[in-house]
Amino acid sequence: MSSTSRLLALSLAAALAAGCAGRPHRPTTPPAAAPLPEAELSSALHRYLGLALEDPARAALRARLVASIAQTSSAAIEAKDYDAVVDHIARITDLLTPSDFASGHLPRALEPLACFLLREGDRRGDEGRVLAALLILEVLHPEDQSYPRRYRELATWGREARSTIANPLERYGQLLDVWETHADLTPREDVLDTLARLHVERRDAVLAALGPRAESGGGARIAARIEGVTPIDVAAVYLQRGELGEAIAHVEGIADGGETAARLLFLLRGARGRSDAAAGALFDIAQGFRGPRPEVSEGVCRLGLRRFPRDPRFPICLARVAAADERYPDATEWYSQAIALSPGELESYDEALDALRQFIARGLFDTDATRGRALVTQARHILAERQARFPAAPESPLSDGQLDALEGAIDMNAGEPAKARRWFETAVRDQPNPAVLEQLGILLERLGEPAKAAARYREMLDQLPAGSPRTWVARAEGLEHLGDALEAAGDHAQARGAYREALASWDAHRAAARGKGLASLELHRGRLLDQLGKHDEAVAAFHASIVAAPRWRETYSGVLSYLVVRTPPDLVLATDVFRRALLGATLKPEWKVYFALWVQLIAARADRPTPPEVRSLLERMAGSSAWWGHLASLGAGALSYDAVRAHASDRGERTEADFYDGAAKLRAGDVTGARARFEAVLASGMVGFYEYIMAQALLPQLRPAATAASPPPPGAAPPARCPSCPAATEGRR
C-alpha cells in the first residue's frame, strides 16, 4: 500500500472508530439469552445446523449459542487479541444467513467486536475486515447514515487504489482477497453479489488483456482456464452460504459462460427440489468441492442437512470436512448422527472409526477431558454397534485396545497419570503396538521410571523394522526417546549410541523434507546434535528449523522449551529465537508471555539480567485480567505468587503458577524455594505440561550435591521434550 493510500485509510478509520466511541446507540435485539453449558455446546450447534430456516426453535437456540460464544468476547477485546476477536465474529456470523443481514436481525454481541475491528483492522491494513465491521454497525444502527456512507467510501477507495495495477490477475486478485475476507464475516447478499461480479470482471479483463493471443498457444490455455473456472467461482460464492437458487441465477447470468457453465447449471438445477434425485445431485456437488474448496462443500452439506434431514450422506459429508480440518470430536458427532440415520451401512462405521484412528495418531488431546471422554464414549458405542451388526465383517480400523490408549492419552493430559498408566498397560497387554508402547514409555519417563521407559521403547523399536519408508519417522523418534530414557537412567554411553542412530536417520531423510516437515526434522536434529556435544551445529539446525517454517509456533516453542533446561544456558540463542518469534510467527498473547517467561528463566540460569525486550513485553502484558496477564504480572514483579495463584481456575493454572514462581525464586537466588515450587509442579501430575517437563529436568540441577544424580556428559542437556515430538507432550497449550 502506498503512503498516500495508507494515510487515506488511517484518516477514514479514525473517523469510523470515533463513531463507536461516541453517543450510545439503541440496541436492536433483546437482551442475550442464557449461555449453554460447555458440555452441551457442540451438540446444540449440530442441532441448530439441522433446523430448517423457518423452524421457530431456530431463533431461540441461536440466541443461546451466541451468548455462549460472547462470554469471552470482552476478554479478547481487553487483551487486544485481534485473531480471537475475528474468530468470535466469524463464529457468531456463521450462525446467520444472508437474509438475517437483510432483515437487520443481528446479535447485539457483535457491536463491541465490530468496534474493535475498526480500530485494529486499519492499523493492520486489513481492508476486508474493516468493511465487515462497518457493515455490522450499519445493520445494527440503521438510523446512523454515517456507516453506509463510510462503507461506500472505503469500497470505492479500494477499487481506485488498485486501478493503476496493470496486470489484471494481480489487480483483481487483490480485490478478490479483500471481498472474500469481507464475505466470510458478513455474507450479506450485496457483498456476495459484488464478490461474484469481481470474478466475472477478472475473466473479462484477462481476456481483454490477452487480445488475439487468446486464440493460440499459452494465451489460449490461460483463456480456457479463466473461462472454465469463472462459473465455478461464481457458484461457489453462493453455495458456501447455502444459497442454491442464487448460485443458479448468477451462473445463468454470466454472459458467454461456455461449456463449463452449461454443465454446472445442469448439476445445480438437478439439486433443486426435495426428491431423492435432488439430494443425490446436492451430495455430488458437495463432494466435487470437498478437495479444492472444503468450505464450499461444508456450506452445501449444511444446506442438504436442512433440506434432507433423514439422509445420512449429509452428516457424513460434514464429518469428512471436519476430519480433514482435524476437528475430530466434531467429525465423530456427525458420524454418529449418520449411523443413527442408517445403522445398516458398514462403510459409515468404518469411516468413523478410521477418522478416530487418525485422531489418536495425531495426539490432538486437551487438558479438559470432558470432550475427549465423550468422544471415546461415542467411539465405543460405534465400535460395539459395528461388532453387533456385522460380526463377520473384516477387522475394524479401530480396536478396543486403541481406544484404551486414547483414554490413557486423555487422562495423561488431564493430570491423571495413574489412570493413564492403567489404560496404557491394558492396551499393551491386549494389543501391543508401537504407538501405545511409545505413549507408555513417555509416561514412565515423566513418572521418574526411566529404566522401565527404556524397556518399553525397545519393545517399540522391535516392532518397527529398520529401513522401512513407512516407519522411519516413528523409529527415529523412538530412538530419541530411548536415548532420553537411558540418559535419565545414567547410562550415558548407550544413550549417545541411541542419539547417534536417531540423528543418522533424520540426516538420511533431510533432503526430501519441506515446510513444517523440514522444521520438525531440523528441530530433532538440533536437539540430538546438542546432546552429542556439537552445539554450533545444533544452533545451525535450530535456525534452519525456523527458516523452514517461520510462522509455525511449534518451531519456536520447541527450541525455547529445550533451551530452558539446557546446560550450560545459551541466552544469546534464546533471545534471538524470542525476537524471531515475535517478528515471524502469529502468536496469541499467551504464547508471547510463555516465551518471555522462558527466556527470563534462561537468563536467570545464566546469571544474567532479563533481556530488555522480554522485560518490556511482560510489563506490557501484565495489565490484562486474562490468566496469561497474571503470569506476566508475576514475571514483571507486579503481583505476588499468592495473588496470582488466587486467580487460578484449575489444577493446570495452579501448576503454572507454581512453576513460574519457582523461576522467580531462582532469579532472586532462592534455590531452596525454587526447588520446593518445582517439586510442587511434579506433585500436580500434569505430566503433559511444558512446565512439568521443564521442572523435572531442572530439579536434578538444583538438588544439593550430596543427593544429585550423576551429571550428564559435559555440554549435554538433560532430556527435554519438544512439541514436534508426540503431541501428548504439549499439554494444555
XYZ file of C-alpha atoms in Angstrom:
733
model
C 0.000 0.000 0.000
C 1.383 3.449 -0.918
C 1.948 6.101 1.748
C -0.869 8.228 0.300
C -3.272 5.292 0.368
C -2.225 4.428 3.890
C -2.896 7.976 5.091
C -6.320 7.917 3.474
C -7.121 4.631 5.180
C -5.877 5.923 8.519
C -7.944 9.081 8.383
C -11.016 7.136 7.338
C -10.668 4.563 10.101
C -10.041 7.264 12.690
C -13.383 8.783 11.808
C -15.025 5.379 11.890
C -13.592 4.467 15.266
C -14.894 7.718 16.665
C -18.414 6.578 15.786
C -18.079 3.568 18.113
C -16.723 5.718 20.913
C -19.396 8.395 20.546
C -23.036 8.547 21.605
C -24.646 5.313 22.773
C -26.738 3.501 20.210
C -30.073 1.875 20.941
C -29.970 -1.919 20.986
C -31.717 -3.631 18.078
C -32.090 -7.064 19.685
C -33.455 -8.277 23.026
C -31.061 -8.981 25.908
C -28.857 -12.008 25.372
C -30.178 -15.446 26.284
C -28.537 -17.703 28.861
C -25.333 -19.357 27.640
C -25.330 -23.101 27.152
C -23.275 -25.356 29.430
C -19.924 -26.151 27.825
C -20.752 -29.860 27.642
C -23.887 -29.111 25.572
C -22.414 -26.550 23.190
C -21.239 -28.897 20.439
C -24.431 -30.958 20.278
C -26.519 -27.765 20.332
C -24.589 -26.390 17.359
C -25.120 -29.621 15.426
C -28.827 -29.489 16.244
C -29.027 -25.842 15.148
C -27.370 -26.534 11.802
C -30.008 -29.162 11.050
C -33.014 -26.922 11.739
C -34.974 -25.603 8.774
C -34.689 -21.840 8.331
C -38.383 -21.424 9.082
C -38.277 -23.546 12.260
C -39.422 -21.365 15.215
C -36.901 -23.094 17.520
C -34.025 -21.735 15.461
C -34.026 -18.160 16.826
C -34.064 -19.182 20.496
C -31.289 -21.743 20.057
C -29.207 -19.274 18.076
C -29.538 -16.715 20.875
C -28.136 -19.210 23.374
C -25.298 -20.181 21.039
C -24.405 -16.515 20.557
C -24.468 -15.960 24.320
C -22.105 -18.907 24.767
C -19.638 -17.548 22.211
C -19.887 -13.986 23.534
C -18.942 -14.972 27.090
C -15.256 -14.492 26.300
C -15.582 -11.563 23.876
C -14.748 -8.906 26.469
C -11.580 -10.750 27.472
C -10.491 -10.984 23.826
C -11.073 -7.254 23.308
C -9.355 -6.334 26.561
C -6.371 -8.474 25.611
C -6.303 -6.824 22.163
C -6.242 -10.324 20.716
C -7.079 -9.492 17.114
C -7.282 -13.079 15.887
C -9.566 -14.036 18.782
C -11.901 -11.110 18.034
C -12.072 -12.087 14.364
C -12.780 -15.666 15.433
C -15.611 -14.512 17.728
C -17.212 -12.537 14.903
C -16.800 -15.447 12.489
C -18.361 -17.934 14.909
C -21.350 -15.659 15.501
C -21.944 -14.706 11.870
C -21.535 -18.355 10.872
C -24.886 -18.852 12.614
C -26.521 -16.272 10.336
C -27.816 -16.360 6.775
C -27.693 -13.620 4.126
C -31.364 -12.958 4.851
C -30.543 -12.253 8.517
C -28.327 -9.391 7.373
C -31.031 -8.139 5.014
C -33.670 -8.176 7.761
C -31.408 -6.428 10.273
C -31.604 -9.259 12.810
C -28.020 -9.278 14.043
C -26.976 -10.159 17.603
C -26.060 -7.142 19.707
C -22.983 -9.066 20.893
C -21.362 -8.195 17.568
C -21.179 -4.449 18.277
C -18.150 -4.237 20.619
C -16.330 -6.766 18.462
C -17.019 -4.715 15.328
C -15.823 -1.515 17.000
C -12.559 -3.197 17.989
C -12.185 -4.495 14.442
C -12.474 -0.958 13.047
C -9.665 0.344 15.222
C -7.283 -2.581 14.958
C -8.150 -3.564 11.399
C -6.999 -0.255 9.993
C -3.752 -0.339 11.928
C -3.040 -3.660 10.239
C -4.291 -2.566 6.817
C -6.983 -5.272 6.999
C -9.358 -3.750 4.460
C -11.794 -6.655 4.133
C -12.387 -6.926 7.862
C -12.810 -3.171 8.248
C -15.527 -3.353 5.578
C -17.134 -6.200 7.516
C -17.064 -4.211 10.752
C -18.677 -1.238 9.020
C -21.426 -3.400 7.591
C -22.212 -4.912 11.001
C -22.525 -1.453 12.543
C -24.641 -0.267 9.625
C -27.099 -3.137 10.159
C -27.160 -2.712 13.933
C -27.737 1.065 13.663
C -29.806 1.846 10.555
C -30.546 5.325 11.917
C -26.870 6.309 11.597
C -26.215 7.054 7.923
C -22.512 7.651 8.511
C -21.823 3.915 8.456
C -23.149 3.198 4.926
C -21.557 6.403 3.645
C -18.146 5.479 5.027
C -18.584 1.922 3.829
C -19.123 3.191 0.272
C -16.097 5.477 0.562
C -13.818 2.632 1.623
C -15.192 0.248 -1.020
C -14.708 2.896 -3.725
C -11.233 3.717 -2.489
C -10.305 0.013 -2.634
C -11.052 -0.102 -6.344
C -9.451 3.245 -7.140
C -6.277 2.447 -5.214
C -5.756 -0.631 -7.413
C -6.841 0.873 -10.719
C -3.246 1.549 -11.755
C -2.147 -2.087 -11.358
C -1.593 -3.125 -14.965
C -1.780 -6.895 -14.546
C -5.496 -7.806 -14.290
C -4.750 -11.024 -12.412
C -2.899 -9.070 -9.737
C -5.434 -6.225 -9.659
C -8.462 -8.470 -9.316
C -6.563 -10.926 -7.158
C -6.139 -8.215 -4.528
C -9.770 -7.134 -4.779
C -10.995 -10.717 -4.528
C -8.882 -11.289 -1.419
C -10.486 -8.236 0.221
C -14.050 -9.159 -0.679
C -13.660 -12.844 0.164
C -12.457 -11.818 3.626
C -15.399 -9.419 3.852
C -17.905 -12.081 2.745
C -16.533 -14.682 5.156
C -17.507 -12.454 8.093
C -20.580 -10.712 6.675
C -22.295 -12.638 3.855
C -24.973 -10.081 3.053
C -26.493 -10.507 -0.401
C -24.927 -7.371 -1.886
C -21.480 -8.423 -0.618
C -21.869 -11.817 -2.267
C -23.066 -10.149 -5.472
C -20.006 -7.883 -5.528
C -17.705 -10.847 -4.967
C -19.360 -12.822 -7.777
C -19.174 -9.816 -10.099
C -15.441 -9.444 -9.407
C -14.863 -12.999 -10.633
C -16.620 -12.163 -13.908
C -14.783 -8.830 -14.243
C -11.469 -10.627 -13.732
C -12.307 -13.026 -16.557
C -13.256 -10.192 -18.892
C -10.164 -8.141 -18.013
C -7.821 -11.090 -18.576
C -9.402 -11.907 -21.939
C -9.198 -8.251 -22.973
C -5.531 -8.088 -21.983
C -4.764 -11.252 -23.955
C -6.446 -9.941 -27.094
C -5.542 -12.012 -30.181
C -3.133 -14.117 -28.079
C -6.168 -15.831 -26.540
C -6.591 -17.770 -29.797
C -3.415 -19.884 -29.654
C -0.508 -21.192 -27.591
C -0.063 -20.158 -23.978
C -2.629 -17.407 -24.318
C -5.271 -19.923 -25.343
C -4.507 -22.060 -22.315
C -4.847 -19.057 -19.987
C -8.098 -18.040 -21.673
C -9.535 -21.544 -21.416
C -8.630 -21.789 -17.761
C -10.106 -18.410 -16.760
C -13.262 -19.096 -18.780
C -13.638 -22.536 -17.214
C -13.071 -21.532 -13.612
C -15.227 -18.381 -13.536
C -18.670 -20.074 -13.459
C -17.413 -22.413 -10.720
C -16.065 -19.483 -8.683
C -19.340 -17.594 -9.058
C -21.394 -20.601 -7.980
C -19.064 -21.204 -5.022
C -19.729 -17.705 -3.663
C -23.379 -18.608 -3.084
C -23.096 -22.335 -2.427
C -20.762 -21.722 0.513
C -23.669 -19.879 2.168
C -26.306 -22.437 1.157
C -27.833 -20.169 -1.497
C -28.533 -22.677 -4.277
C -31.111 -20.506 -6.053
C -28.741 -17.537 -6.158
C -25.944 -19.761 -7.471
C -28.168 -20.887 -10.349
C -29.346 -17.347 -11.135
C -25.846 -15.880 -11.202
C -24.312 -18.666 -13.276
C -27.217 -18.237 -15.712
C -26.407 -14.526 -15.796
C -22.798 -14.976 -16.888
C -22.508 -13.807 -20.478
C -20.692 -16.332 -22.688
C -20.433 -18.811 -19.821
C -19.367 -21.557 -22.195
C -19.450 -25.329 -21.801
C -18.409 -25.271 -18.123
C -21.340 -23.040 -17.201
C -23.740 -25.303 -19.101
C -22.526 -28.456 -17.325
C -22.539 -26.713 -13.953
C -26.073 -25.442 -14.479
C -27.227 -28.972 -15.266
C -25.883 -30.144 -11.871
C -27.221 -27.156 -9.951
C -30.693 -27.376 -11.461
C -30.757 -31.076 -10.667
C -30.284 -30.251 -6.979
C -33.479 -28.185 -6.788
C -36.498 -29.625 -5.045
C -36.765 -32.321 -2.381
C -36.649 -35.532 -4.398
C -34.122 -38.335 -3.915
C -32.516 -37.287 -7.182
C -32.131 -33.718 -5.904
C -30.496 -34.993 -2.709
C -28.082 -37.073 -4.781
C -27.208 -34.124 -7.003
C -26.617 -31.885 -3.991
C -24.353 -34.505 -2.404
C -22.409 -34.858 -5.669
C -21.876 -31.086 -5.778
C -20.587 -31.148 -2.198
C -18.203 -33.998 -2.990
C -16.885 -32.148 -6.018
C -15.890 -29.173 -3.880
C -14.558 -31.199 -0.904
C -10.944 -31.397 -2.056
C -10.287 -27.974 -3.616
C -12.828 -25.900 -1.638
C -13.834 -27.641 1.629
C -15.582 -24.515 2.932
C -17.938 -24.661 -0.070
C -18.503 -28.374 0.456
C -19.423 -27.665 4.077
C -21.920 -24.991 3.029
C -23.588 -27.335 0.536
C -23.745 -30.138 3.110
C -25.352 -27.838 5.652
C -27.978 -26.993 3.058
C -28.503 -30.709 2.458
C -28.789 -31.346 6.193
C -31.621 -28.807 6.454
C -33.446 -29.942 3.319
C -32.979 -33.701 3.732
C -32.784 -34.315 7.499
C -33.208 -38.110 7.094
C -30.417 -38.536 4.521
C -27.209 -39.863 6.171
C -24.996 -38.614 3.348
C -25.024 -35.037 4.574
C -23.814 -35.666 8.136
C -21.168 -37.951 6.579
C -20.179 -35.103 4.275
C -19.883 -32.729 7.248
C -17.895 -35.345 9.168
C -15.398 -35.647 6.311
C -14.869 -31.910 6.149
C -14.410 -31.740 9.933
C -11.960 -34.663 9.963
C -9.892 -33.113 7.170
C -9.730 -29.955 9.290
C -8.637 -32.076 12.305
C -11.865 -31.355 14.189
C -12.178 -34.994 15.205
C -14.707 -34.648 18.061
C -16.903 -32.675 15.661
C -16.415 -35.325 12.978
C -17.295 -38.134 15.387
C -20.534 -36.423 16.334
C -21.516 -36.107 12.674
C -20.614 -39.750 12.017
C -22.733 -40.806 15.000
C -25.667 -38.905 13.525
C -25.172 -40.574 10.138
C -25.010 -44.042 11.713
C -28.196 -43.363 13.679
C -29.909 -42.482 10.395
C -28.597 -45.540 8.555
C -27.454 -48.224 11.012
C -27.098 -50.895 8.311
C -24.211 -49.275 6.408
C -20.884 -50.883 7.400
C -18.937 -48.227 5.483
C -20.224 -45.481 7.795
C -18.949 -47.309 10.880
C -15.540 -47.950 9.361
C -15.142 -44.410 8.078
C -15.967 -43.018 11.526
C -13.583 -45.400 13.284
C -10.810 -44.650 10.795
C -11.188 -40.924 11.481
C -10.799 -41.666 15.190
C -7.721 -43.748 14.447
C -6.202 -40.688 12.771
C -7.134 -38.596 15.794
C -5.223 -40.992 18.032
C -2.239 -40.971 15.675
C -2.105 -37.168 15.723
C -2.431 -36.990 19.522
C -4.744 -33.966 19.443
C -5.707 -34.014 23.119
C -6.754 -31.312 25.560
C -6.393 -30.862 29.308
C -10.173 -30.614 29.599
C -11.033 -34.299 29.438
C -14.789 -33.719 29.042
C -14.957 -33.678 25.242
C -12.253 -36.311 24.896
C -14.093 -38.750 27.133
C -17.355 -38.010 25.349
C -15.585 -38.789 22.079
C -14.334 -42.122 23.456
C -17.839 -42.967 24.666
C -19.200 -42.295 21.181
C -16.393 -44.313 19.633
C -17.009 -47.307 21.902
C -20.709 -47.139 21.052
C -19.919 -47.075 17.312
C -17.486 -49.981 17.679
C -19.937 -52.048 19.754
C -22.724 -51.412 17.238
C -20.428 -52.465 14.397
C -19.450 -55.681 16.162
C -23.078 -56.491 16.966
C -24.456 -55.753 13.497
C -21.558 -57.089 11.438
C -19.932 -59.920 13.414
C -18.439 -61.486 10.271
C -17.067 -58.216 8.870
C -13.320 -57.712 8.358
C -11.284 -56.274 11.208
C -12.307 -52.792 12.328
C -9.987 -49.831 11.603
C -10.031 -49.113 15.352
C -9.855 -51.606 18.199
C -10.811 -51.587 21.854
C -7.100 -51.561 22.645
C -6.579 -48.363 20.682
C -9.499 -46.779 22.498
C -7.887 -47.809 25.777
C -4.771 -45.973 24.585
C -6.883 -42.938 23.727
C -8.352 -42.991 27.246
C -4.795 -43.065 28.572
C -3.699 -40.114 26.455
C -6.724 -38.096 27.585
C -6.015 -38.846 31.255
C -2.311 -38.147 30.766
C -3.048 -34.653 29.522
C -5.744 -34.072 32.142
C -3.293 -34.673 35.001
C -4.358 -38.217 35.866
C -1.130 -40.188 35.294
C -2.127 -43.201 37.417
C -5.312 -43.677 35.383
C -3.362 -43.112 32.176
C -0.846 -45.763 33.147
C -3.580 -48.325 33.755
C -5.134 -47.609 30.364
C -1.798 -47.843 28.539
C -0.793 -51.052 30.307
C -4.172 -52.593 29.476
C -3.754 -51.592 25.838
C -0.205 -53.008 25.702
C -1.361 -56.277 27.248
C -4.328 -56.686 24.908
C -2.880 -55.346 21.668
C 0.713 -54.073 21.802
C 1.646 -51.677 19.016
C 4.386 -49.049 18.572
C 2.147 -46.029 19.243
C 0.859 -47.358 22.580
C 4.327 -48.503 23.665
C 5.658 -45.031 22.867
C 2.945 -43.333 24.925
C 3.550 -45.660 27.862
C 7.286 -45.012 27.632
C 6.773 -41.237 27.667
C 4.507 -41.524 30.706
C 7.005 -43.715 32.566
C 9.728 -41.139 31.882
C 7.517 -38.425 33.327
C 6.839 -40.558 36.390
C 10.564 -40.906 37.039
C 10.945 -44.525 35.907
C 13.462 -44.205 33.044
C 14.645 -47.836 33.080
C 11.082 -49.095 32.601
C 10.557 -46.443 29.918
C 13.679 -47.640 28.072
C 12.335 -51.196 28.093
C 9.073 -50.031 26.513
C 10.944 -48.028 23.867
C 12.988 -51.114 22.992
C 9.744 -53.070 22.560
C 8.501 -50.269 20.333
C 11.646 -50.358 18.186
C 11.424 -54.137 17.868
C 8.079 -53.630 16.110
C 9.471 -51.007 13.716
C 11.735 -52.532 11.054
C 14.846 -50.525 10.238
C 14.904 -49.057 6.740
C 11.145 -49.067 6.216
C 9.959 -45.976 4.295
C 6.651 -46.096 6.202
C 8.021 -46.243 9.740
C 11.324 -44.373 9.672
C 9.922 -41.270 11.434
C 8.436 -43.326 14.270
C 11.697 -45.279 14.541
C 13.819 -42.102 14.661
C 11.571 -40.661 17.368
C 11.678 -43.959 19.255
C 15.481 -43.948 19.224
C 15.462 -40.385 20.541
C 13.064 -41.418 23.308
C 15.314 -44.354 24.131
C 18.307 -42.031 24.375
C 16.381 -39.753 26.746
C 15.397 -42.651 28.987
C 18.916 -44.102 29.060
C 20.364 -40.655 29.798
C 17.953 -40.191 32.699
C 18.870 -43.667 33.981
C 22.563 -42.722 33.976
C 23.608 -44.948 31.046
C 25.328 -42.182 29.095
C 27.242 -44.401 26.671
C 24.163 -46.264 25.417
C 22.213 -43.008 25.337
C 24.758 -41.470 22.989
C 24.565 -44.528 20.762
C 20.782 -44.161 20.501
C 21.144 -40.442 19.803
C 23.683 -41.078 17.026
C 21.430 -43.667 15.372
C 18.434 -41.306 15.560
C 20.480 -38.444 14.103
C 21.636 -40.625 11.217
C 18.015 -41.415 10.390
C 16.975 -37.746 10.372
C 20.051 -36.860 8.287
C 19.244 -39.553 5.726
C 15.827 -38.016 5.007
C 16.789 -34.361 5.265
C 16.989 -33.618 1.534
C 13.392 -34.679 0.867
C 11.769 -32.704 3.703
C 9.893 -29.439 3.141
C 7.955 -26.872 5.180
C 6.756 -27.997 8.591
C 8.197 -31.464 7.969
C 11.643 -29.945 7.491
C 11.152 -27.680 10.515
C 10.318 -30.679 12.696
C 13.261 -32.653 11.315
C 15.728 -29.812 11.998
C 14.296 -29.387 15.491
C 15.046 -33.034 16.225
C 18.491 -32.703 14.642
C 19.322 -29.637 16.714
C 18.422 -31.329 19.948
C 20.344 -34.508 19.079
C 23.423 -32.607 17.930
C 23.415 -30.664 21.179
C 23.072 -33.853 23.208
C 26.130 -35.150 21.357
C 28.164 -32.068 22.273
C 28.002 -30.360 18.844
C 26.443 -27.091 19.934
C 27.456 -24.956 16.940
C 25.889 -27.477 14.561
C 22.833 -27.618 16.823
C 22.414 -23.842 16.631
C 22.556 -24.039 12.830
C 19.876 -26.756 12.874
C 17.624 -24.707 15.161
C 17.969 -21.723 12.833
C 17.205 -23.965 9.836
C 14.077 -25.160 11.633
C 12.840 -21.584 11.980
C 13.670 -20.723 8.364
C 11.759 -23.800 7.143
C 8.505 -22.724 8.852
C 8.891 -19.157 10.147
C 5.203 -18.726 11.023
C 4.823 -22.066 12.793
C 4.605 -21.538 16.539
C 5.760 -25.075 17.366
C 9.181 -24.306 15.892
C 9.845 -21.593 18.454
C 8.268 -23.416 21.389
C 10.340 -26.486 20.571
C 13.632 -24.590 20.602
C 12.875 -22.372 23.605
C 11.480 -25.142 25.823
C 14.650 -27.120 25.134
C 16.883 -24.148 25.922
C 15.137 -23.585 29.275
C 16.838 -26.689 30.685
C 19.981 -26.850 28.582
C 23.278 -26.867 30.473
C 25.037 -24.502 30.142
C 22.300 -21.958 29.304
C 22.529 -20.245 25.915
C 20.894 -16.859 26.477
C 22.164 -15.449 23.172
C 20.386 -18.137 21.149
C 17.257 -17.949 23.315
C 16.989 -14.171 22.901
C 17.481 -14.466 19.147
C 14.760 -17.127 18.879
C 12.433 -14.987 21.017
C 12.924 -11.980 18.732
C 12.325 -14.081 15.639
C 9.151 -15.496 17.180
C 7.731 -12.029 17.810
C 8.572 -10.921 14.276
C 7.889 -14.051 12.260
C 5.157 -16.060 13.955
C 1.494 -15.282 14.500
C 1.427 -15.655 18.276
C -1.533 -15.415 20.592
C -0.860 -13.200 23.629
C -0.458 -16.158 25.979
C 2.353 -17.573 23.859
C 4.184 -14.271 23.894
C 4.012 -14.379 27.685
C 5.140 -18.003 27.951
C 8.061 -17.392 25.607
C 9.072 -14.282 27.569
C 8.916 -16.180 30.868
C 11.045 -18.966 29.413
C 13.735 -16.573 28.217
C 13.601 -14.839 31.596
C 14.277 -18.210 33.266
C 17.136 -18.941 30.871
C 18.649 -15.562 31.798
C 18.324 -16.413 35.499
C 20.065 -19.747 34.982
C 22.832 -17.927 33.098
C 23.099 -15.424 35.980
C 22.311 -12.598 33.560
C 19.673 -9.837 33.718
C 16.391 -10.305 31.892
C 16.749 -9.025 28.287
C 15.079 -5.590 27.882
C 12.603 -6.758 25.225
C 11.489 -9.605 27.483
C 11.020 -7.311 30.461
C 9.143 -4.788 28.303
C 6.747 -7.424 26.949
C 5.964 -8.782 30.418
C 5.290 -5.283 31.754
C 3.042 -4.523 28.785
C 1.072 -7.764 29.118
C 0.765 -7.501 32.895
C -2.294 -5.249 32.657
C -4.603 -7.955 31.310
C -7.089 -9.790 33.509
C -6.633 -12.957 31.439
C -4.670 -15.792 33.039
C -1.601 -15.068 30.946
C -1.794 -11.460 32.173
C -1.466 -12.674 35.771
C 1.541 -14.792 34.795
C 3.072 -11.754 33.087
C 2.480 -9.769 36.288
C 4.327 -12.457 38.246
C 7.245 -12.296 35.818
C 7.275 -8.493 35.924
C 7.193 -8.473 39.733
C 3.837 -6.684 39.774
C 1.874 -9.464 41.528
C 2.787 -11.858 44.319
C 2.609 -15.623 43.981
C -0.365 -15.781 46.352
C -2.254 -13.174 44.321
C -1.576 -14.983 41.050
C -2.496 -18.394 42.430
C -5.760 -16.957 43.747
C -6.722 -16.262 40.119
C -6.029 -19.860 39.026
C -9.217 -21.601 37.929
C -7.967 -25.191 37.713
C -5.099 -27.503 38.530
C -3.323 -26.664 35.288
C -3.193 -22.958 36.096
C -2.085 -23.681 39.661
C 0.726 -25.799 38.217
C 1.814 -22.919 36.007
C 1.739 -20.507 38.951
C 3.981 -22.879 40.918
C 6.466 -23.235 38.080
C 6.803 -19.543 37.252
C 7.084 -18.603 40.924
C 9.866 -21.181 41.120
C 11.508 -19.339 38.240
C 11.080 -16.038 40.119
C 12.710 -17.542 43.205
C 15.586 -18.783 41.074
C 16.069 -15.239 39.751
C 16.143 -13.996 43.340
C 18.762 -16.585 44.309
C 16.367 -18.623 46.475
C 17.348 -22.086 45.230
C 15.600 -23.861 48.111
C 12.342 -22.028 47.388
C 12.652 -22.716 43.655
C 13.194 -26.395 44.341
C 10.066 -26.537 46.518
C 7.961 -24.930 43.786
C 9.287 -27.285 41.100
C 8.588 -30.274 43.353
C 5.006 -28.992 43.687
C 4.794 -28.968 39.884
C 5.772 -32.649 39.769
C 3.272 -33.430 42.529
C 0.499 -31.924 40.371
C 0.513 -34.878 37.999
C 0.179 -32.549 34.981
C 2.617 -34.695 33.020
C 1.607 -33.245 29.656
C 2.581 -29.674 30.529
C 5.753 -27.973 29.372
C 6.151 -26.760 32.946
C 6.133 -30.315 34.296
C 8.714 -31.448 31.743
C 10.972 -28.478 32.462
C 10.638 -28.803 36.250
C 11.555 -32.478 36.004
C 14.706 -31.631 34.043
C 15.690 -28.680 36.263
C 15.255 -30.324 39.663
C 18.359 -32.559 39.491
C 20.444 -29.437 38.851
C 19.026 -27.726 41.946
C 19.428 -30.563 44.440
C 22.301 -30.422 46.935
C 25.475 -32.026 45.617
C 25.244 -34.984 48.032
C 21.889 -36.120 46.636
C 22.228 -35.127 42.993
C 22.204 -37.834 40.354
C 25.204 -38.440 38.123
C 25.691 -35.449 35.842
C 25.242 -35.748 32.105
C 28.277 -35.557 29.834
C 29.855 -32.087 29.520
C 27.909 -29.840 27.177
C 24.867 -32.120 27.046
C 21.446 -31.117 28.309
C 19.103 -33.108 30.497
C 16.413 -34.755 28.387
C 13.892 -32.125 27.302
C 10.852 -32.996 25.265
C 9.702 -30.779 22.432
C 6.310 -30.288 20.779
C 7.487 -31.636 17.462
C 7.659 -34.986 19.235
C 4.355 -36.785 20.038
C 1.657 -34.284 20.839
C 0.968 -35.671 24.302
C 3.968 -33.634 25.439
C 2.325 -30.345 24.647
C -0.175 -30.204 27.480
C -2.843 -27.581 27.743
C -1.391 -25.297 25.108
